[in-house]
Coordinates of C-alpha atoms and ligand atoms in Angstrom, one line a residue:
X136 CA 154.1 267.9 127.0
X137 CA 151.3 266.0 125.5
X138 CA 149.2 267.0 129.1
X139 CA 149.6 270.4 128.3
X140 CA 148.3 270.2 125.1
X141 CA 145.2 267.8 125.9
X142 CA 144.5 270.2 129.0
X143 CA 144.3 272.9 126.1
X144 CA 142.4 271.4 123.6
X145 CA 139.8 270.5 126.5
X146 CA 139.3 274.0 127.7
X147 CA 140.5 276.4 125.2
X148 CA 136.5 276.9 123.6
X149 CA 135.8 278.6 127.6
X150 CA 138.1 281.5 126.6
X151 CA 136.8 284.6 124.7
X152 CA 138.1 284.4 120.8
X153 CA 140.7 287.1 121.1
X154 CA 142.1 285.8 124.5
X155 CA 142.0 282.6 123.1
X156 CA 144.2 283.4 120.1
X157 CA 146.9 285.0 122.6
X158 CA 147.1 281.9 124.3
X159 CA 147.3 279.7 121.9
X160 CA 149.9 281.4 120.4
X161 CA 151.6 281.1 124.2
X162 CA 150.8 277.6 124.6
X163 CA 152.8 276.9 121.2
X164 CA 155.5 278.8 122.3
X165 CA 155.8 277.0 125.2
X166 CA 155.7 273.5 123.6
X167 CA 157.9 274.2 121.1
X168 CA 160.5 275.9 124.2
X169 CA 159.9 273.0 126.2
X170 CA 159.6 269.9 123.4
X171 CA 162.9 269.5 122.2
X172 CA 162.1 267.5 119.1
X173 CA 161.2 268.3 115.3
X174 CA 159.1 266.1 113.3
X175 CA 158.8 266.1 109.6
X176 CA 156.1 264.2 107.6
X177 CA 156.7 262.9 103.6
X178 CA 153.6 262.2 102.0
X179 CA 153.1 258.7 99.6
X180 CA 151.1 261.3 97.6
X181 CA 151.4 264.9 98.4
X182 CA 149.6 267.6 96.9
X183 CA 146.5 266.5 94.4
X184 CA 147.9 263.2 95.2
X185 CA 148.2 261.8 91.2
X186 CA 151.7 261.2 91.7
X187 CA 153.8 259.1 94.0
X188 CA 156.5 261.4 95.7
X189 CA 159.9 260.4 94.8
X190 CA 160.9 261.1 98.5
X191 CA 158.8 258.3 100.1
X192 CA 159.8 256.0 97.7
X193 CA 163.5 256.6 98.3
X194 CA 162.8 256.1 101.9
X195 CA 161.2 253.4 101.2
X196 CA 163.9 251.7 99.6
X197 CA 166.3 252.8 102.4
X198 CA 164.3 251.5 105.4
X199 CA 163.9 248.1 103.3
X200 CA 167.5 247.4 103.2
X201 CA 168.7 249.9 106.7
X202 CA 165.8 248.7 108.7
X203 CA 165.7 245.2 107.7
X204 CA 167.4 244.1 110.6
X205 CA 165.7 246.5 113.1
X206 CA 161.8 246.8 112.4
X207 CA 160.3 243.8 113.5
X208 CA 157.7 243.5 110.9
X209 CA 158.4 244.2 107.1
X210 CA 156.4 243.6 103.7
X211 CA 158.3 242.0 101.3
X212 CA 158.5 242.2 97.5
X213 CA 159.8 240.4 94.5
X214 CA 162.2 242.7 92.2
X215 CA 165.1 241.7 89.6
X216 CA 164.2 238.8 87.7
X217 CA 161.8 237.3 90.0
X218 CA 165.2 236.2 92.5
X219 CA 165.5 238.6 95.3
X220 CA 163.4 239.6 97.8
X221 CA 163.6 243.2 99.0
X222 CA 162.2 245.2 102.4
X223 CA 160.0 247.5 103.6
X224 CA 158.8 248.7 106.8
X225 CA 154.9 247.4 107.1
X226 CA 152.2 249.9 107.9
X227 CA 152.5 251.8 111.3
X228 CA 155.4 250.6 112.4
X229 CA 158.7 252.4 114.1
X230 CA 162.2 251.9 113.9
X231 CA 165.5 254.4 114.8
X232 CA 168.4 255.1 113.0
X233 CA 171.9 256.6 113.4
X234 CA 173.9 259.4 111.8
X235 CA 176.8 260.5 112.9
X236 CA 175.8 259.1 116.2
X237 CA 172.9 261.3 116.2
X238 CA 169.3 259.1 116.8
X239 CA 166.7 259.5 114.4
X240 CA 163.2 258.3 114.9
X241 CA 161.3 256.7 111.7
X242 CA 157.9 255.9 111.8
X243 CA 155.9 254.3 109.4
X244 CA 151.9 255.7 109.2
X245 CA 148.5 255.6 107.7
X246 CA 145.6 257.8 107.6
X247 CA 142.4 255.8 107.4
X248 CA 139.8 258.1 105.9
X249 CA 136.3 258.0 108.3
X250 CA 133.3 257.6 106.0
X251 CA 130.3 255.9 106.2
X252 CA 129.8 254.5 103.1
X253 CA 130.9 250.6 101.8
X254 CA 133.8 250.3 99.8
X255 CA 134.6 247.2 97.1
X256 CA 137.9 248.0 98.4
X257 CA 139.1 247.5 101.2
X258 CA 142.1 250.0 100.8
X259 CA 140.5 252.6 99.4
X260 CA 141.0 256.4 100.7
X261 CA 144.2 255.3 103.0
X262 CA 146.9 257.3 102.7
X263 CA 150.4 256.5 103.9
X264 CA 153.3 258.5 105.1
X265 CA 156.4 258.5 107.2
X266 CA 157.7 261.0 109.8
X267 CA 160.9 261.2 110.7
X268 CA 161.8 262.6 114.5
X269 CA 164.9 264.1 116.1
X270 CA 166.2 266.6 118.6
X271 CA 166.1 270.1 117.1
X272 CA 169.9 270.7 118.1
X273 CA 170.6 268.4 115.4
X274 CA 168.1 270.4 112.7
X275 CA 171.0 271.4 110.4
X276 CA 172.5 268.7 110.0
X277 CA 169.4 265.9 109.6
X278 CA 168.0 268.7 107.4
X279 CA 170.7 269.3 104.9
X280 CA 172.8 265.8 105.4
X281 CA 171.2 263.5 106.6
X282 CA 168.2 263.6 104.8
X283 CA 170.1 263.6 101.5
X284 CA 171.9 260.9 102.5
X285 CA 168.6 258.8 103.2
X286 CA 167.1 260.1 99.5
X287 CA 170.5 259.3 97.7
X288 CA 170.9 255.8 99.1
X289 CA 167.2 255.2 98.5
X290 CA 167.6 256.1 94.8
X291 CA 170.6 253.8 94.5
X292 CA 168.9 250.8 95.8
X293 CA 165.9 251.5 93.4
X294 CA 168.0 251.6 90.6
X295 CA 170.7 248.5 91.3
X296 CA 167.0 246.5 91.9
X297 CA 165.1 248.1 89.3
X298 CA 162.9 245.3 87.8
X299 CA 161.2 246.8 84.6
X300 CA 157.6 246.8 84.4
X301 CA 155.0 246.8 81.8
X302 CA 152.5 248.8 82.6
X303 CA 148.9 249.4 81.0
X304 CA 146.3 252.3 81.8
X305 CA 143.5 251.5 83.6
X306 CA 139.9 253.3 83.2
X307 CA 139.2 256.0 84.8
X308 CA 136.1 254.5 86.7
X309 CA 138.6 252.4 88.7
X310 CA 141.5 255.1 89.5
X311 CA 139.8 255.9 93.0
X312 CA 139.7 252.1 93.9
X313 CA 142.3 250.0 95.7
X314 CA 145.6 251.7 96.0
X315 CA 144.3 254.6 93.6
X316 CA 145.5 252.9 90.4
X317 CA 146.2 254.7 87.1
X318 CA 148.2 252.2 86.0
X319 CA 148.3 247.9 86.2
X320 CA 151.6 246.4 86.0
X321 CA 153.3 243.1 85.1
X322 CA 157.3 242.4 85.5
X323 CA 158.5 243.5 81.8
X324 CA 160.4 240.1 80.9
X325 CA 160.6 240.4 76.8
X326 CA 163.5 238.8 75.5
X327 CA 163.9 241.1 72.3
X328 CA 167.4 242.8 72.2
X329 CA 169.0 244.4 69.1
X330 CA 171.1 241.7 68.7
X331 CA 168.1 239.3 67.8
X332 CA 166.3 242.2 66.1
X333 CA 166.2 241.4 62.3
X334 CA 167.0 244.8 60.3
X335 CA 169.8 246.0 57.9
X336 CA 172.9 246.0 60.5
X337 CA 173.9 249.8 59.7
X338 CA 170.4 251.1 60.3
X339 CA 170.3 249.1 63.3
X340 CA 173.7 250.8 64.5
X341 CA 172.0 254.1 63.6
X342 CA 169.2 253.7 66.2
X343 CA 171.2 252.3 68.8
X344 CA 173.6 254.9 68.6
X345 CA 170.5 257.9 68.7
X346 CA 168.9 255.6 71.9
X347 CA 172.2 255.7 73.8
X348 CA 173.1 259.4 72.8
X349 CA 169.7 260.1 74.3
X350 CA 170.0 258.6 77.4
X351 CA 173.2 260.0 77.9
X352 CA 172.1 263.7 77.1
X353 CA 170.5 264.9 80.1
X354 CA 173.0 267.8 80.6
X355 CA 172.6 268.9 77.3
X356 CA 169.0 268.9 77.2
X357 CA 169.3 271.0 80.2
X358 CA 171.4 273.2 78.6
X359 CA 168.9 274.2 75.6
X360 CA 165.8 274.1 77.6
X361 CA 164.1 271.5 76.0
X362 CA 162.6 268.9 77.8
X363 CA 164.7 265.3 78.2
X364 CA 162.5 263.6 75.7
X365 CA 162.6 261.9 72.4
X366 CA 159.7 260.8 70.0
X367 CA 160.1 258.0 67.6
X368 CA 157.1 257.1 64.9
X369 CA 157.5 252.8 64.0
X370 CA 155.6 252.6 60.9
X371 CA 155.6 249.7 58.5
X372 CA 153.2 246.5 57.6
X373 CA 152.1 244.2 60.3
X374 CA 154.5 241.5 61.6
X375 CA 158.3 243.9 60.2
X376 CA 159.0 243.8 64.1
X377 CA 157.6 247.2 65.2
X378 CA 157.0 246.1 68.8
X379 CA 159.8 244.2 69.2
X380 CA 161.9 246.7 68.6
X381 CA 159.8 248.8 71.1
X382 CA 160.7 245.7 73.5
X383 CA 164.3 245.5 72.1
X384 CA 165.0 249.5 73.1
X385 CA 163.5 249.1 76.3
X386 CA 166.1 246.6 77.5
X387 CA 168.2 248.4 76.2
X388 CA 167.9 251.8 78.2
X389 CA 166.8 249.4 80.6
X390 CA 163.6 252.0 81.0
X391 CA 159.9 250.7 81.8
X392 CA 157.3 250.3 79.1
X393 CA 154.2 252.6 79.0
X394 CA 151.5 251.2 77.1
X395 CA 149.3 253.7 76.3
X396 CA 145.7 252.5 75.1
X397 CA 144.3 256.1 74.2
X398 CA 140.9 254.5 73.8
X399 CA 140.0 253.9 77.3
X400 CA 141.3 257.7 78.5
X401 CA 138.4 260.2 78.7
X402 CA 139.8 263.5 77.7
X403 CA 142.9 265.1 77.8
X404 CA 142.7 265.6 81.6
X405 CA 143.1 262.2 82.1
X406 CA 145.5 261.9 79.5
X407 CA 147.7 264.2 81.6
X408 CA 147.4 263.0 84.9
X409 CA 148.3 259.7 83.3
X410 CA 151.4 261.1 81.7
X411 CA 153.0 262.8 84.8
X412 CA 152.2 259.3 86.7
X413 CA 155.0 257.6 84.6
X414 CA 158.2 256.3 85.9
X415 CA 161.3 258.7 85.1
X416 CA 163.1 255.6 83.4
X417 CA 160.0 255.2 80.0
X418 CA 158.7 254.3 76.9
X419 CA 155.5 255.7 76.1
X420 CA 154.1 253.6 73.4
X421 CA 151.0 254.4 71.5
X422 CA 150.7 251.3 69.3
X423 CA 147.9 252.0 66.3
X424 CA 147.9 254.8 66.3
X425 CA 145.7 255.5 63.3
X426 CA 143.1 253.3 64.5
X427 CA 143.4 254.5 68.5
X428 CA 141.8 257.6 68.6
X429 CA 140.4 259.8 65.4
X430 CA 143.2 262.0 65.9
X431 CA 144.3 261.3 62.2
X432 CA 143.1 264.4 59.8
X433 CA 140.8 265.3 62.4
X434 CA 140.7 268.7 61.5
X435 CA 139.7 267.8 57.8
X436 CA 136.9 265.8 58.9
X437 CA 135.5 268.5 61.3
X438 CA 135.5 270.6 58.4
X439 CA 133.5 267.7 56.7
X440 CA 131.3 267.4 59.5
X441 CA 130.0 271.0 60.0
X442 CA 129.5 271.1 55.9
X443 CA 127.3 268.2 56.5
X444 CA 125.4 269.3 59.2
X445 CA 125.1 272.4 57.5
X446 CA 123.4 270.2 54.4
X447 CA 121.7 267.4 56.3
X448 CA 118.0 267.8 57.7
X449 CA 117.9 267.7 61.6
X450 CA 116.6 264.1 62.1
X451 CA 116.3 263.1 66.1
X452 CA 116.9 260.0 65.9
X453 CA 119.9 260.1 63.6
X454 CA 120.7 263.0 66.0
X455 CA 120.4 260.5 69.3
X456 CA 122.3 258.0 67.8
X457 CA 125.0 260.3 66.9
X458 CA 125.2 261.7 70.6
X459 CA 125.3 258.2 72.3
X460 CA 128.3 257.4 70.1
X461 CA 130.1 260.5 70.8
X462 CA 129.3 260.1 74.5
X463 CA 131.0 256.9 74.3
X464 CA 134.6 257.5 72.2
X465 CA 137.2 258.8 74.0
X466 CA 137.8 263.0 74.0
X467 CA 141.4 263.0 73.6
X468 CA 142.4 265.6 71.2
X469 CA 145.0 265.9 68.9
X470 CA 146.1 269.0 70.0
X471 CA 145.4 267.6 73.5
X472 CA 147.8 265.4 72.6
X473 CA 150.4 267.2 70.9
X474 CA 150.3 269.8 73.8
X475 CA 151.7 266.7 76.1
X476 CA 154.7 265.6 73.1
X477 CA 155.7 269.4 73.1
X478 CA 156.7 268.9 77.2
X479 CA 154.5 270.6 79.6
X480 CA 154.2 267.3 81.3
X481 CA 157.8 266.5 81.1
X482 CA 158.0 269.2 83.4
X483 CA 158.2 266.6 85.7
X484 CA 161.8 265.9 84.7
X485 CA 163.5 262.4 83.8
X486 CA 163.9 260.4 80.2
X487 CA 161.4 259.8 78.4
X488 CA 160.5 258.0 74.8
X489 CA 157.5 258.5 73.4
X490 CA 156.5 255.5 70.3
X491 CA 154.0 255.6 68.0
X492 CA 153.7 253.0 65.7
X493 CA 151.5 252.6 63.0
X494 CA 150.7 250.5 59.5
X495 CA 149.5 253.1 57.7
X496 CA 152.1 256.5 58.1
X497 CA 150.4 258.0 55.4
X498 CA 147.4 258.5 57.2
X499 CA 148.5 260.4 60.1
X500 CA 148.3 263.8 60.5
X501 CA 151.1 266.0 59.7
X502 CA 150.9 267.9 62.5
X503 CA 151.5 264.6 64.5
X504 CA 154.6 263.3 63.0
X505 CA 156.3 266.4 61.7
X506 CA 160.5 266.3 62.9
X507 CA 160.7 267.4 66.7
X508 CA 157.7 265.9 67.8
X509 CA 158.2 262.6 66.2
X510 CA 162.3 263.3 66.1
X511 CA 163.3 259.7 64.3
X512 CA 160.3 257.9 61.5
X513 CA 161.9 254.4 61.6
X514 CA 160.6 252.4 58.1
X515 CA 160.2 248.6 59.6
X516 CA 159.5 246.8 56.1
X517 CA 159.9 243.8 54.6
X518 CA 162.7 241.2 54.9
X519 CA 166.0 241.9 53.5
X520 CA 169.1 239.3 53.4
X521 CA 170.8 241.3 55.9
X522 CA 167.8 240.9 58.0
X523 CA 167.3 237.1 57.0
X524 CA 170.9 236.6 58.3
X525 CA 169.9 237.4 61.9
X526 CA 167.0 235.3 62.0
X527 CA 168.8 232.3 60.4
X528 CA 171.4 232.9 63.1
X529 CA 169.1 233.1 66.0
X530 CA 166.2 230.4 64.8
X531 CA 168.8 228.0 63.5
X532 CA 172.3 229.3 64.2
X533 CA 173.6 229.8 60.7
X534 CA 176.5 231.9 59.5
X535 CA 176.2 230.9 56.2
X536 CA 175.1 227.8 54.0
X537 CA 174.8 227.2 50.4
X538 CA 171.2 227.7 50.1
X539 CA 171.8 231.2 51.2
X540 CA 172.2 232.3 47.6
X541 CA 169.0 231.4 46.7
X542 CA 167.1 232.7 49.9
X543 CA 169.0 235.9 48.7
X544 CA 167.4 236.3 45.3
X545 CA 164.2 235.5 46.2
X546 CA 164.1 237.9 49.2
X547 CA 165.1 240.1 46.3
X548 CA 161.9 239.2 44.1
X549 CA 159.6 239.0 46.7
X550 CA 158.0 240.5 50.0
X551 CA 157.6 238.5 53.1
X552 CA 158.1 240.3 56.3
X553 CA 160.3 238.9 59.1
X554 CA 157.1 237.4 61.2
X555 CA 156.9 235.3 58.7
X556 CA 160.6 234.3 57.5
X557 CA 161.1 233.2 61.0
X558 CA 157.9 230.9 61.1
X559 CA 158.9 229.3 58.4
X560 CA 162.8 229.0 60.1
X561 CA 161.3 227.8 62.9
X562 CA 161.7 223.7 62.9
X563 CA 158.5 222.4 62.9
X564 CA 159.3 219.3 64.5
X565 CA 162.2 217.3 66.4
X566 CA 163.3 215.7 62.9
X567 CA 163.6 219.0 61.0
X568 CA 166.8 219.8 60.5
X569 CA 168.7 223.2 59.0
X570 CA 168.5 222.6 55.8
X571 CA 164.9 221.3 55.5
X572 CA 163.6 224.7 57.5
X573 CA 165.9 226.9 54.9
X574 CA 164.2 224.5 52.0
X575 CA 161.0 225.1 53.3
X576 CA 161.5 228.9 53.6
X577 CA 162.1 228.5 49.7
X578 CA 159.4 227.0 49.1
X579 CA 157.5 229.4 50.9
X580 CA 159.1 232.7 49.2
X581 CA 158.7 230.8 45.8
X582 CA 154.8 230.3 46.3
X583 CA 154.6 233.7 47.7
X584 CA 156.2 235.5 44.4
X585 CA 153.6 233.0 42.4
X586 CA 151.1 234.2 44.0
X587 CA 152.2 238.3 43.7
X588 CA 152.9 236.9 39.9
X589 CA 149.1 235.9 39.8
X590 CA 147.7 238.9 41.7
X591 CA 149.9 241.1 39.3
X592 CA 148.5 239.4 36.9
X593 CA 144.9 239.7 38.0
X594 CA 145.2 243.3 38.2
X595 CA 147.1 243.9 34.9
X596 CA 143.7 242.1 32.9
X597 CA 141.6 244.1 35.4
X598 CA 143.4 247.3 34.3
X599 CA 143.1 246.5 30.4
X600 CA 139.5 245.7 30.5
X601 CA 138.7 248.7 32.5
X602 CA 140.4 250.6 29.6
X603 CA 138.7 249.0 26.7
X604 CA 135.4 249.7 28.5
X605 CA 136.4 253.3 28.9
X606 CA 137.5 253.7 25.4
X607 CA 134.0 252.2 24.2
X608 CA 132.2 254.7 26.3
X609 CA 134.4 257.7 24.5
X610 CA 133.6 256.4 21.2
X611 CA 129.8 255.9 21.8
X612 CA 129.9 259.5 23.4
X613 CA 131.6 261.3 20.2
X614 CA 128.6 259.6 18.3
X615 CA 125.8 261.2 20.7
X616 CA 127.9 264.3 20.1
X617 CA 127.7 264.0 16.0
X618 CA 124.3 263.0 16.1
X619 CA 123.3 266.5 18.1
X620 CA 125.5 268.3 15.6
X621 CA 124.2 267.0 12.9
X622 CA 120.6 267.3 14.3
X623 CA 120.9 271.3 15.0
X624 CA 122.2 271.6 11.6
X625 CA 119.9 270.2 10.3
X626 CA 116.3 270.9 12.1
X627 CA 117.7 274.2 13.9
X628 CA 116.7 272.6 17.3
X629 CA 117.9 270.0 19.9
X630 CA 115.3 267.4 20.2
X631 CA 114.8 266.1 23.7
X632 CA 116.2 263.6 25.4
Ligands
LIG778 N1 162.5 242.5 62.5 C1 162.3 241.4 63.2 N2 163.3 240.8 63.9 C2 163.0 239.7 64.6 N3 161.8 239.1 64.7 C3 160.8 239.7 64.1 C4 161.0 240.9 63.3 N4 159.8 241.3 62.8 C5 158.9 240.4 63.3 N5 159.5 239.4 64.1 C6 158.8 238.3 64.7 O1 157.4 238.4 64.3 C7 156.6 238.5 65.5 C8 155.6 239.7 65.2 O2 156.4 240.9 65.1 P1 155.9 242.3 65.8 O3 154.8 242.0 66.8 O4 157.1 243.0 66.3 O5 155.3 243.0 64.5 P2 154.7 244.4 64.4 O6 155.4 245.1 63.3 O7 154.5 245.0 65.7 O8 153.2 244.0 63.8 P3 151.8 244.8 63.9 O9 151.9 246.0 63.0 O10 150.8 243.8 63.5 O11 151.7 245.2 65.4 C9 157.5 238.8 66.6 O12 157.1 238.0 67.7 C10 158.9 238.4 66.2 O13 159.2 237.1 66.7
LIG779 MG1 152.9 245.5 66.9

């Protein structure tokens, strides 16, 4: 069959256009009468080619465990917990399967693009795909079985092997270069759970109770229409356990961790392709958010700007600097970005979180955080009892102990967040025992209300002097104000100055 068609493809430019068309259309027919197979291709990345089809990955997983004992050469990976080692069929390679006692052809392939120019790497431009080839009496049921069958048990493997990743976004300048990278990944091995996370226990049963009603809502997201996602905004000082609780929710969903650094996206194009190239199973953090991106009161200050511009003389070099700074921050756009929270992407389907944390909540913009973008604000703040409990249990595995009453009251008194309750927990060397880390926690909370005593202090004097000063200045201004009275009464006029 392939003669016929080589014969053609030799001699078919001899034939006048319209002749030629007819027997194409002939020669088609005939192969397709006399070839008894079908053939069907899946794509790593169909269409614009930003994200990975599902399909090939599914039959990727199925060939690593089904073919593993056929195709003689195989790549191999490291999943779960760095222990087992799992299959696939290396590039242009060919194995067969059987369903139902029906043979199916597999076939591993790559395109390698032909251009002329030099690439840093070596990879870049291949495409891969696999084709799958039986005999067309079997079309209905490869199609609509066995097919499924291949995608289902594909999905099954991912997920029983799923090692969780952490991944970050890359720059755009280096998408295009070895395996077309939007995203770098490490294996996500944090070992933050709930159970070690320090926070008042019944707001702590509260999230974990939203986190797993979430996961476990995908019908009845599909039943209102909305899009299977959930925001959550993390604010609170530095070091009250924002990301490990990011960490902490991630193990427990068992979902991958999206780390979004907004400052090396472009605009919101890239933003989006980034987006719809996540994993179904993810958190989406955006950590900082005040500082990432000037997305905070941005309208405001684009008011402010124009009124500026309006006021300020047109100097070119002020002008020059100005552009080569915009040229180099990021274009993302609040409403670029709100546009994304609101679903279009999650068009795409699966779970997803979206995080933001931040120090400063009060500096967002409303429009970011308002309920059903941001659907849960989680305070993290300073360190409670109840939270001081946890940490005593995991740093030093206390239930309880008589210097507890004392660690109480002072908690009470004074603010020290978590971070730095359980460094001063933690036993500093081999000799420390219990008691001495819990004394030196004291110590540390007692030296930390002197100093807040001080500072209050500090600013109390501050605050008295600046009143005095203020009262002096009223006084000296009601005598400027007699003195003019008292000098139009007198002369009729108001001398100058
Ligand atoms: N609530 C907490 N429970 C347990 N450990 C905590 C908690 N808060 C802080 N820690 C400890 O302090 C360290 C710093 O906390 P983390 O990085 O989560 O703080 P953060 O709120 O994200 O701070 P930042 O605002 O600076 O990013 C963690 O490694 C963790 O060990
Ligand atoms: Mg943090």
């Amino acid at each position: 069959m392939a003669g016929v068609m080589f014969i053609w493809a030799m001699f078919k430019n001899y034939f006048p256009d319209e002749l030629r068309g007819n027997l194409e259309r002939y020669t088609h027919k005939l192969v397709s009468f006399v070839y008894p197979y079908i053939q069907i291709t899946f794509q790593e990345y169909p269409g614009d080619g930003f994200e990975r089809s599902k399909a090939y990955a599914a039959i990727e997983r199925y060939h690593g465990t089904n073919s593993a004992t056929r195709a003689k050469r195989l790549k191999a990976d490291i999943v779960k917990d760095s222990q087992t080692l799992l299959f696939s069929m290396d590039d242009n390679e060919e194995i067969t399967d059987e369903f139902r006692g029906i043979k199916i052809w597999w076939a591993s392939s790559t395109n390698i693009p032909r251009t002329q120019s030099i690439s840093l790497y070596p990879n870049e431009g291949i495409t891969r795909f696999y084709t799958v080839k039986f005999h067309k009496q079997h079309r209905d049921i490869i199609t609509k079985v066995y097919l499924n069958h291949v995608l289902d048990k594909g999905k099954e493997i991912a997920v029983t092997n799923r090692q969780r990743k952490l991944y970050t976004n890359n720059k755009s300048e280096n998408w295009n270069g070895y395996k077309r990278k939007m995203w770098s990944h490490i294996m996500f091995e944090h070992p933050a759970t709930f159970g070690t996370l320090a926070m008042e226990p019944k707001k702590k049963q509260e999230i974990i109770n939203d986190l797993i009603t979430f996961s476990k809502a995908k019908e009845y997201y599909a039943k209102i229409g909305k899009a299977w996602k959930r925001g959550y905004l993390l604010y609170g000082p530095p070091g009250t356990g924002k990301s490990t609780m990011i960490a902490a929710m991630a193990n427990l969903l068992n979902y991958d961790i999206y780390d979004l650094e907004l400052t090396s996206v472009k605009d919101n194009t890239e933003l989006r392709k980034l987006l719809i190239d996540t994993s179904s199973k993810a958190i989406i953090m955006i950590e900082d958010i005040d500082c990432s991106l000037d997305l905070t009161g941005q309208r405001e200050k684009k008011k402010k700007k124009k009124d500026d511009e309006q006021k300020e003389e047109k100097d070119p070099v002020r002008q020059k600097m100005k552009d080569d700074e915009e040229g180099k921050s990021s274009k993302v756009t609040l409403s670029g970005l709100l546009n994304f929270i609101d679903g279009l992407w999650s068009a795409c389907g699966g779970e997803r979180l979206i995080i933001f944390t931040t120090n400063y909540v009060e500096k967002l913009d409303p429009a970011l955080i308002r309920r059903g973008r941001m659907d849960k604000h989680i305070e993290l703040s300073y360190c409670c009892f109840e939270a001081f409990k946890v940490l005593a249990k995991n740093y030093l595995d206390l239930d309880s102990h008589h210097l507890f009453g004392t660690i109480d009251r002072l908690l009470e008194e004074t603010n020290m967040t978590p971070a730095d309750v359980a460094e001063n927990l933690m036993p500093k060397s081999a000799e420390e025992d219990a008691e001495t880390c819990l004394n030196n926690l004291i110590k540390a909370l007692e030296t930390a209300k002197e100093e807040a005593r001080l500072k209050a202090e500090e600013e109390e004097k501050l605050k008295a002097e600046k009143e005095v000063e203020e009262k002096e200045q009223n006084v000296e201004k009601v005598e400027d104000e007699k003195t003019l009275v008292k000098d139009v009464k007198e002369n009729g006029v108001i001398k100058e100055g």
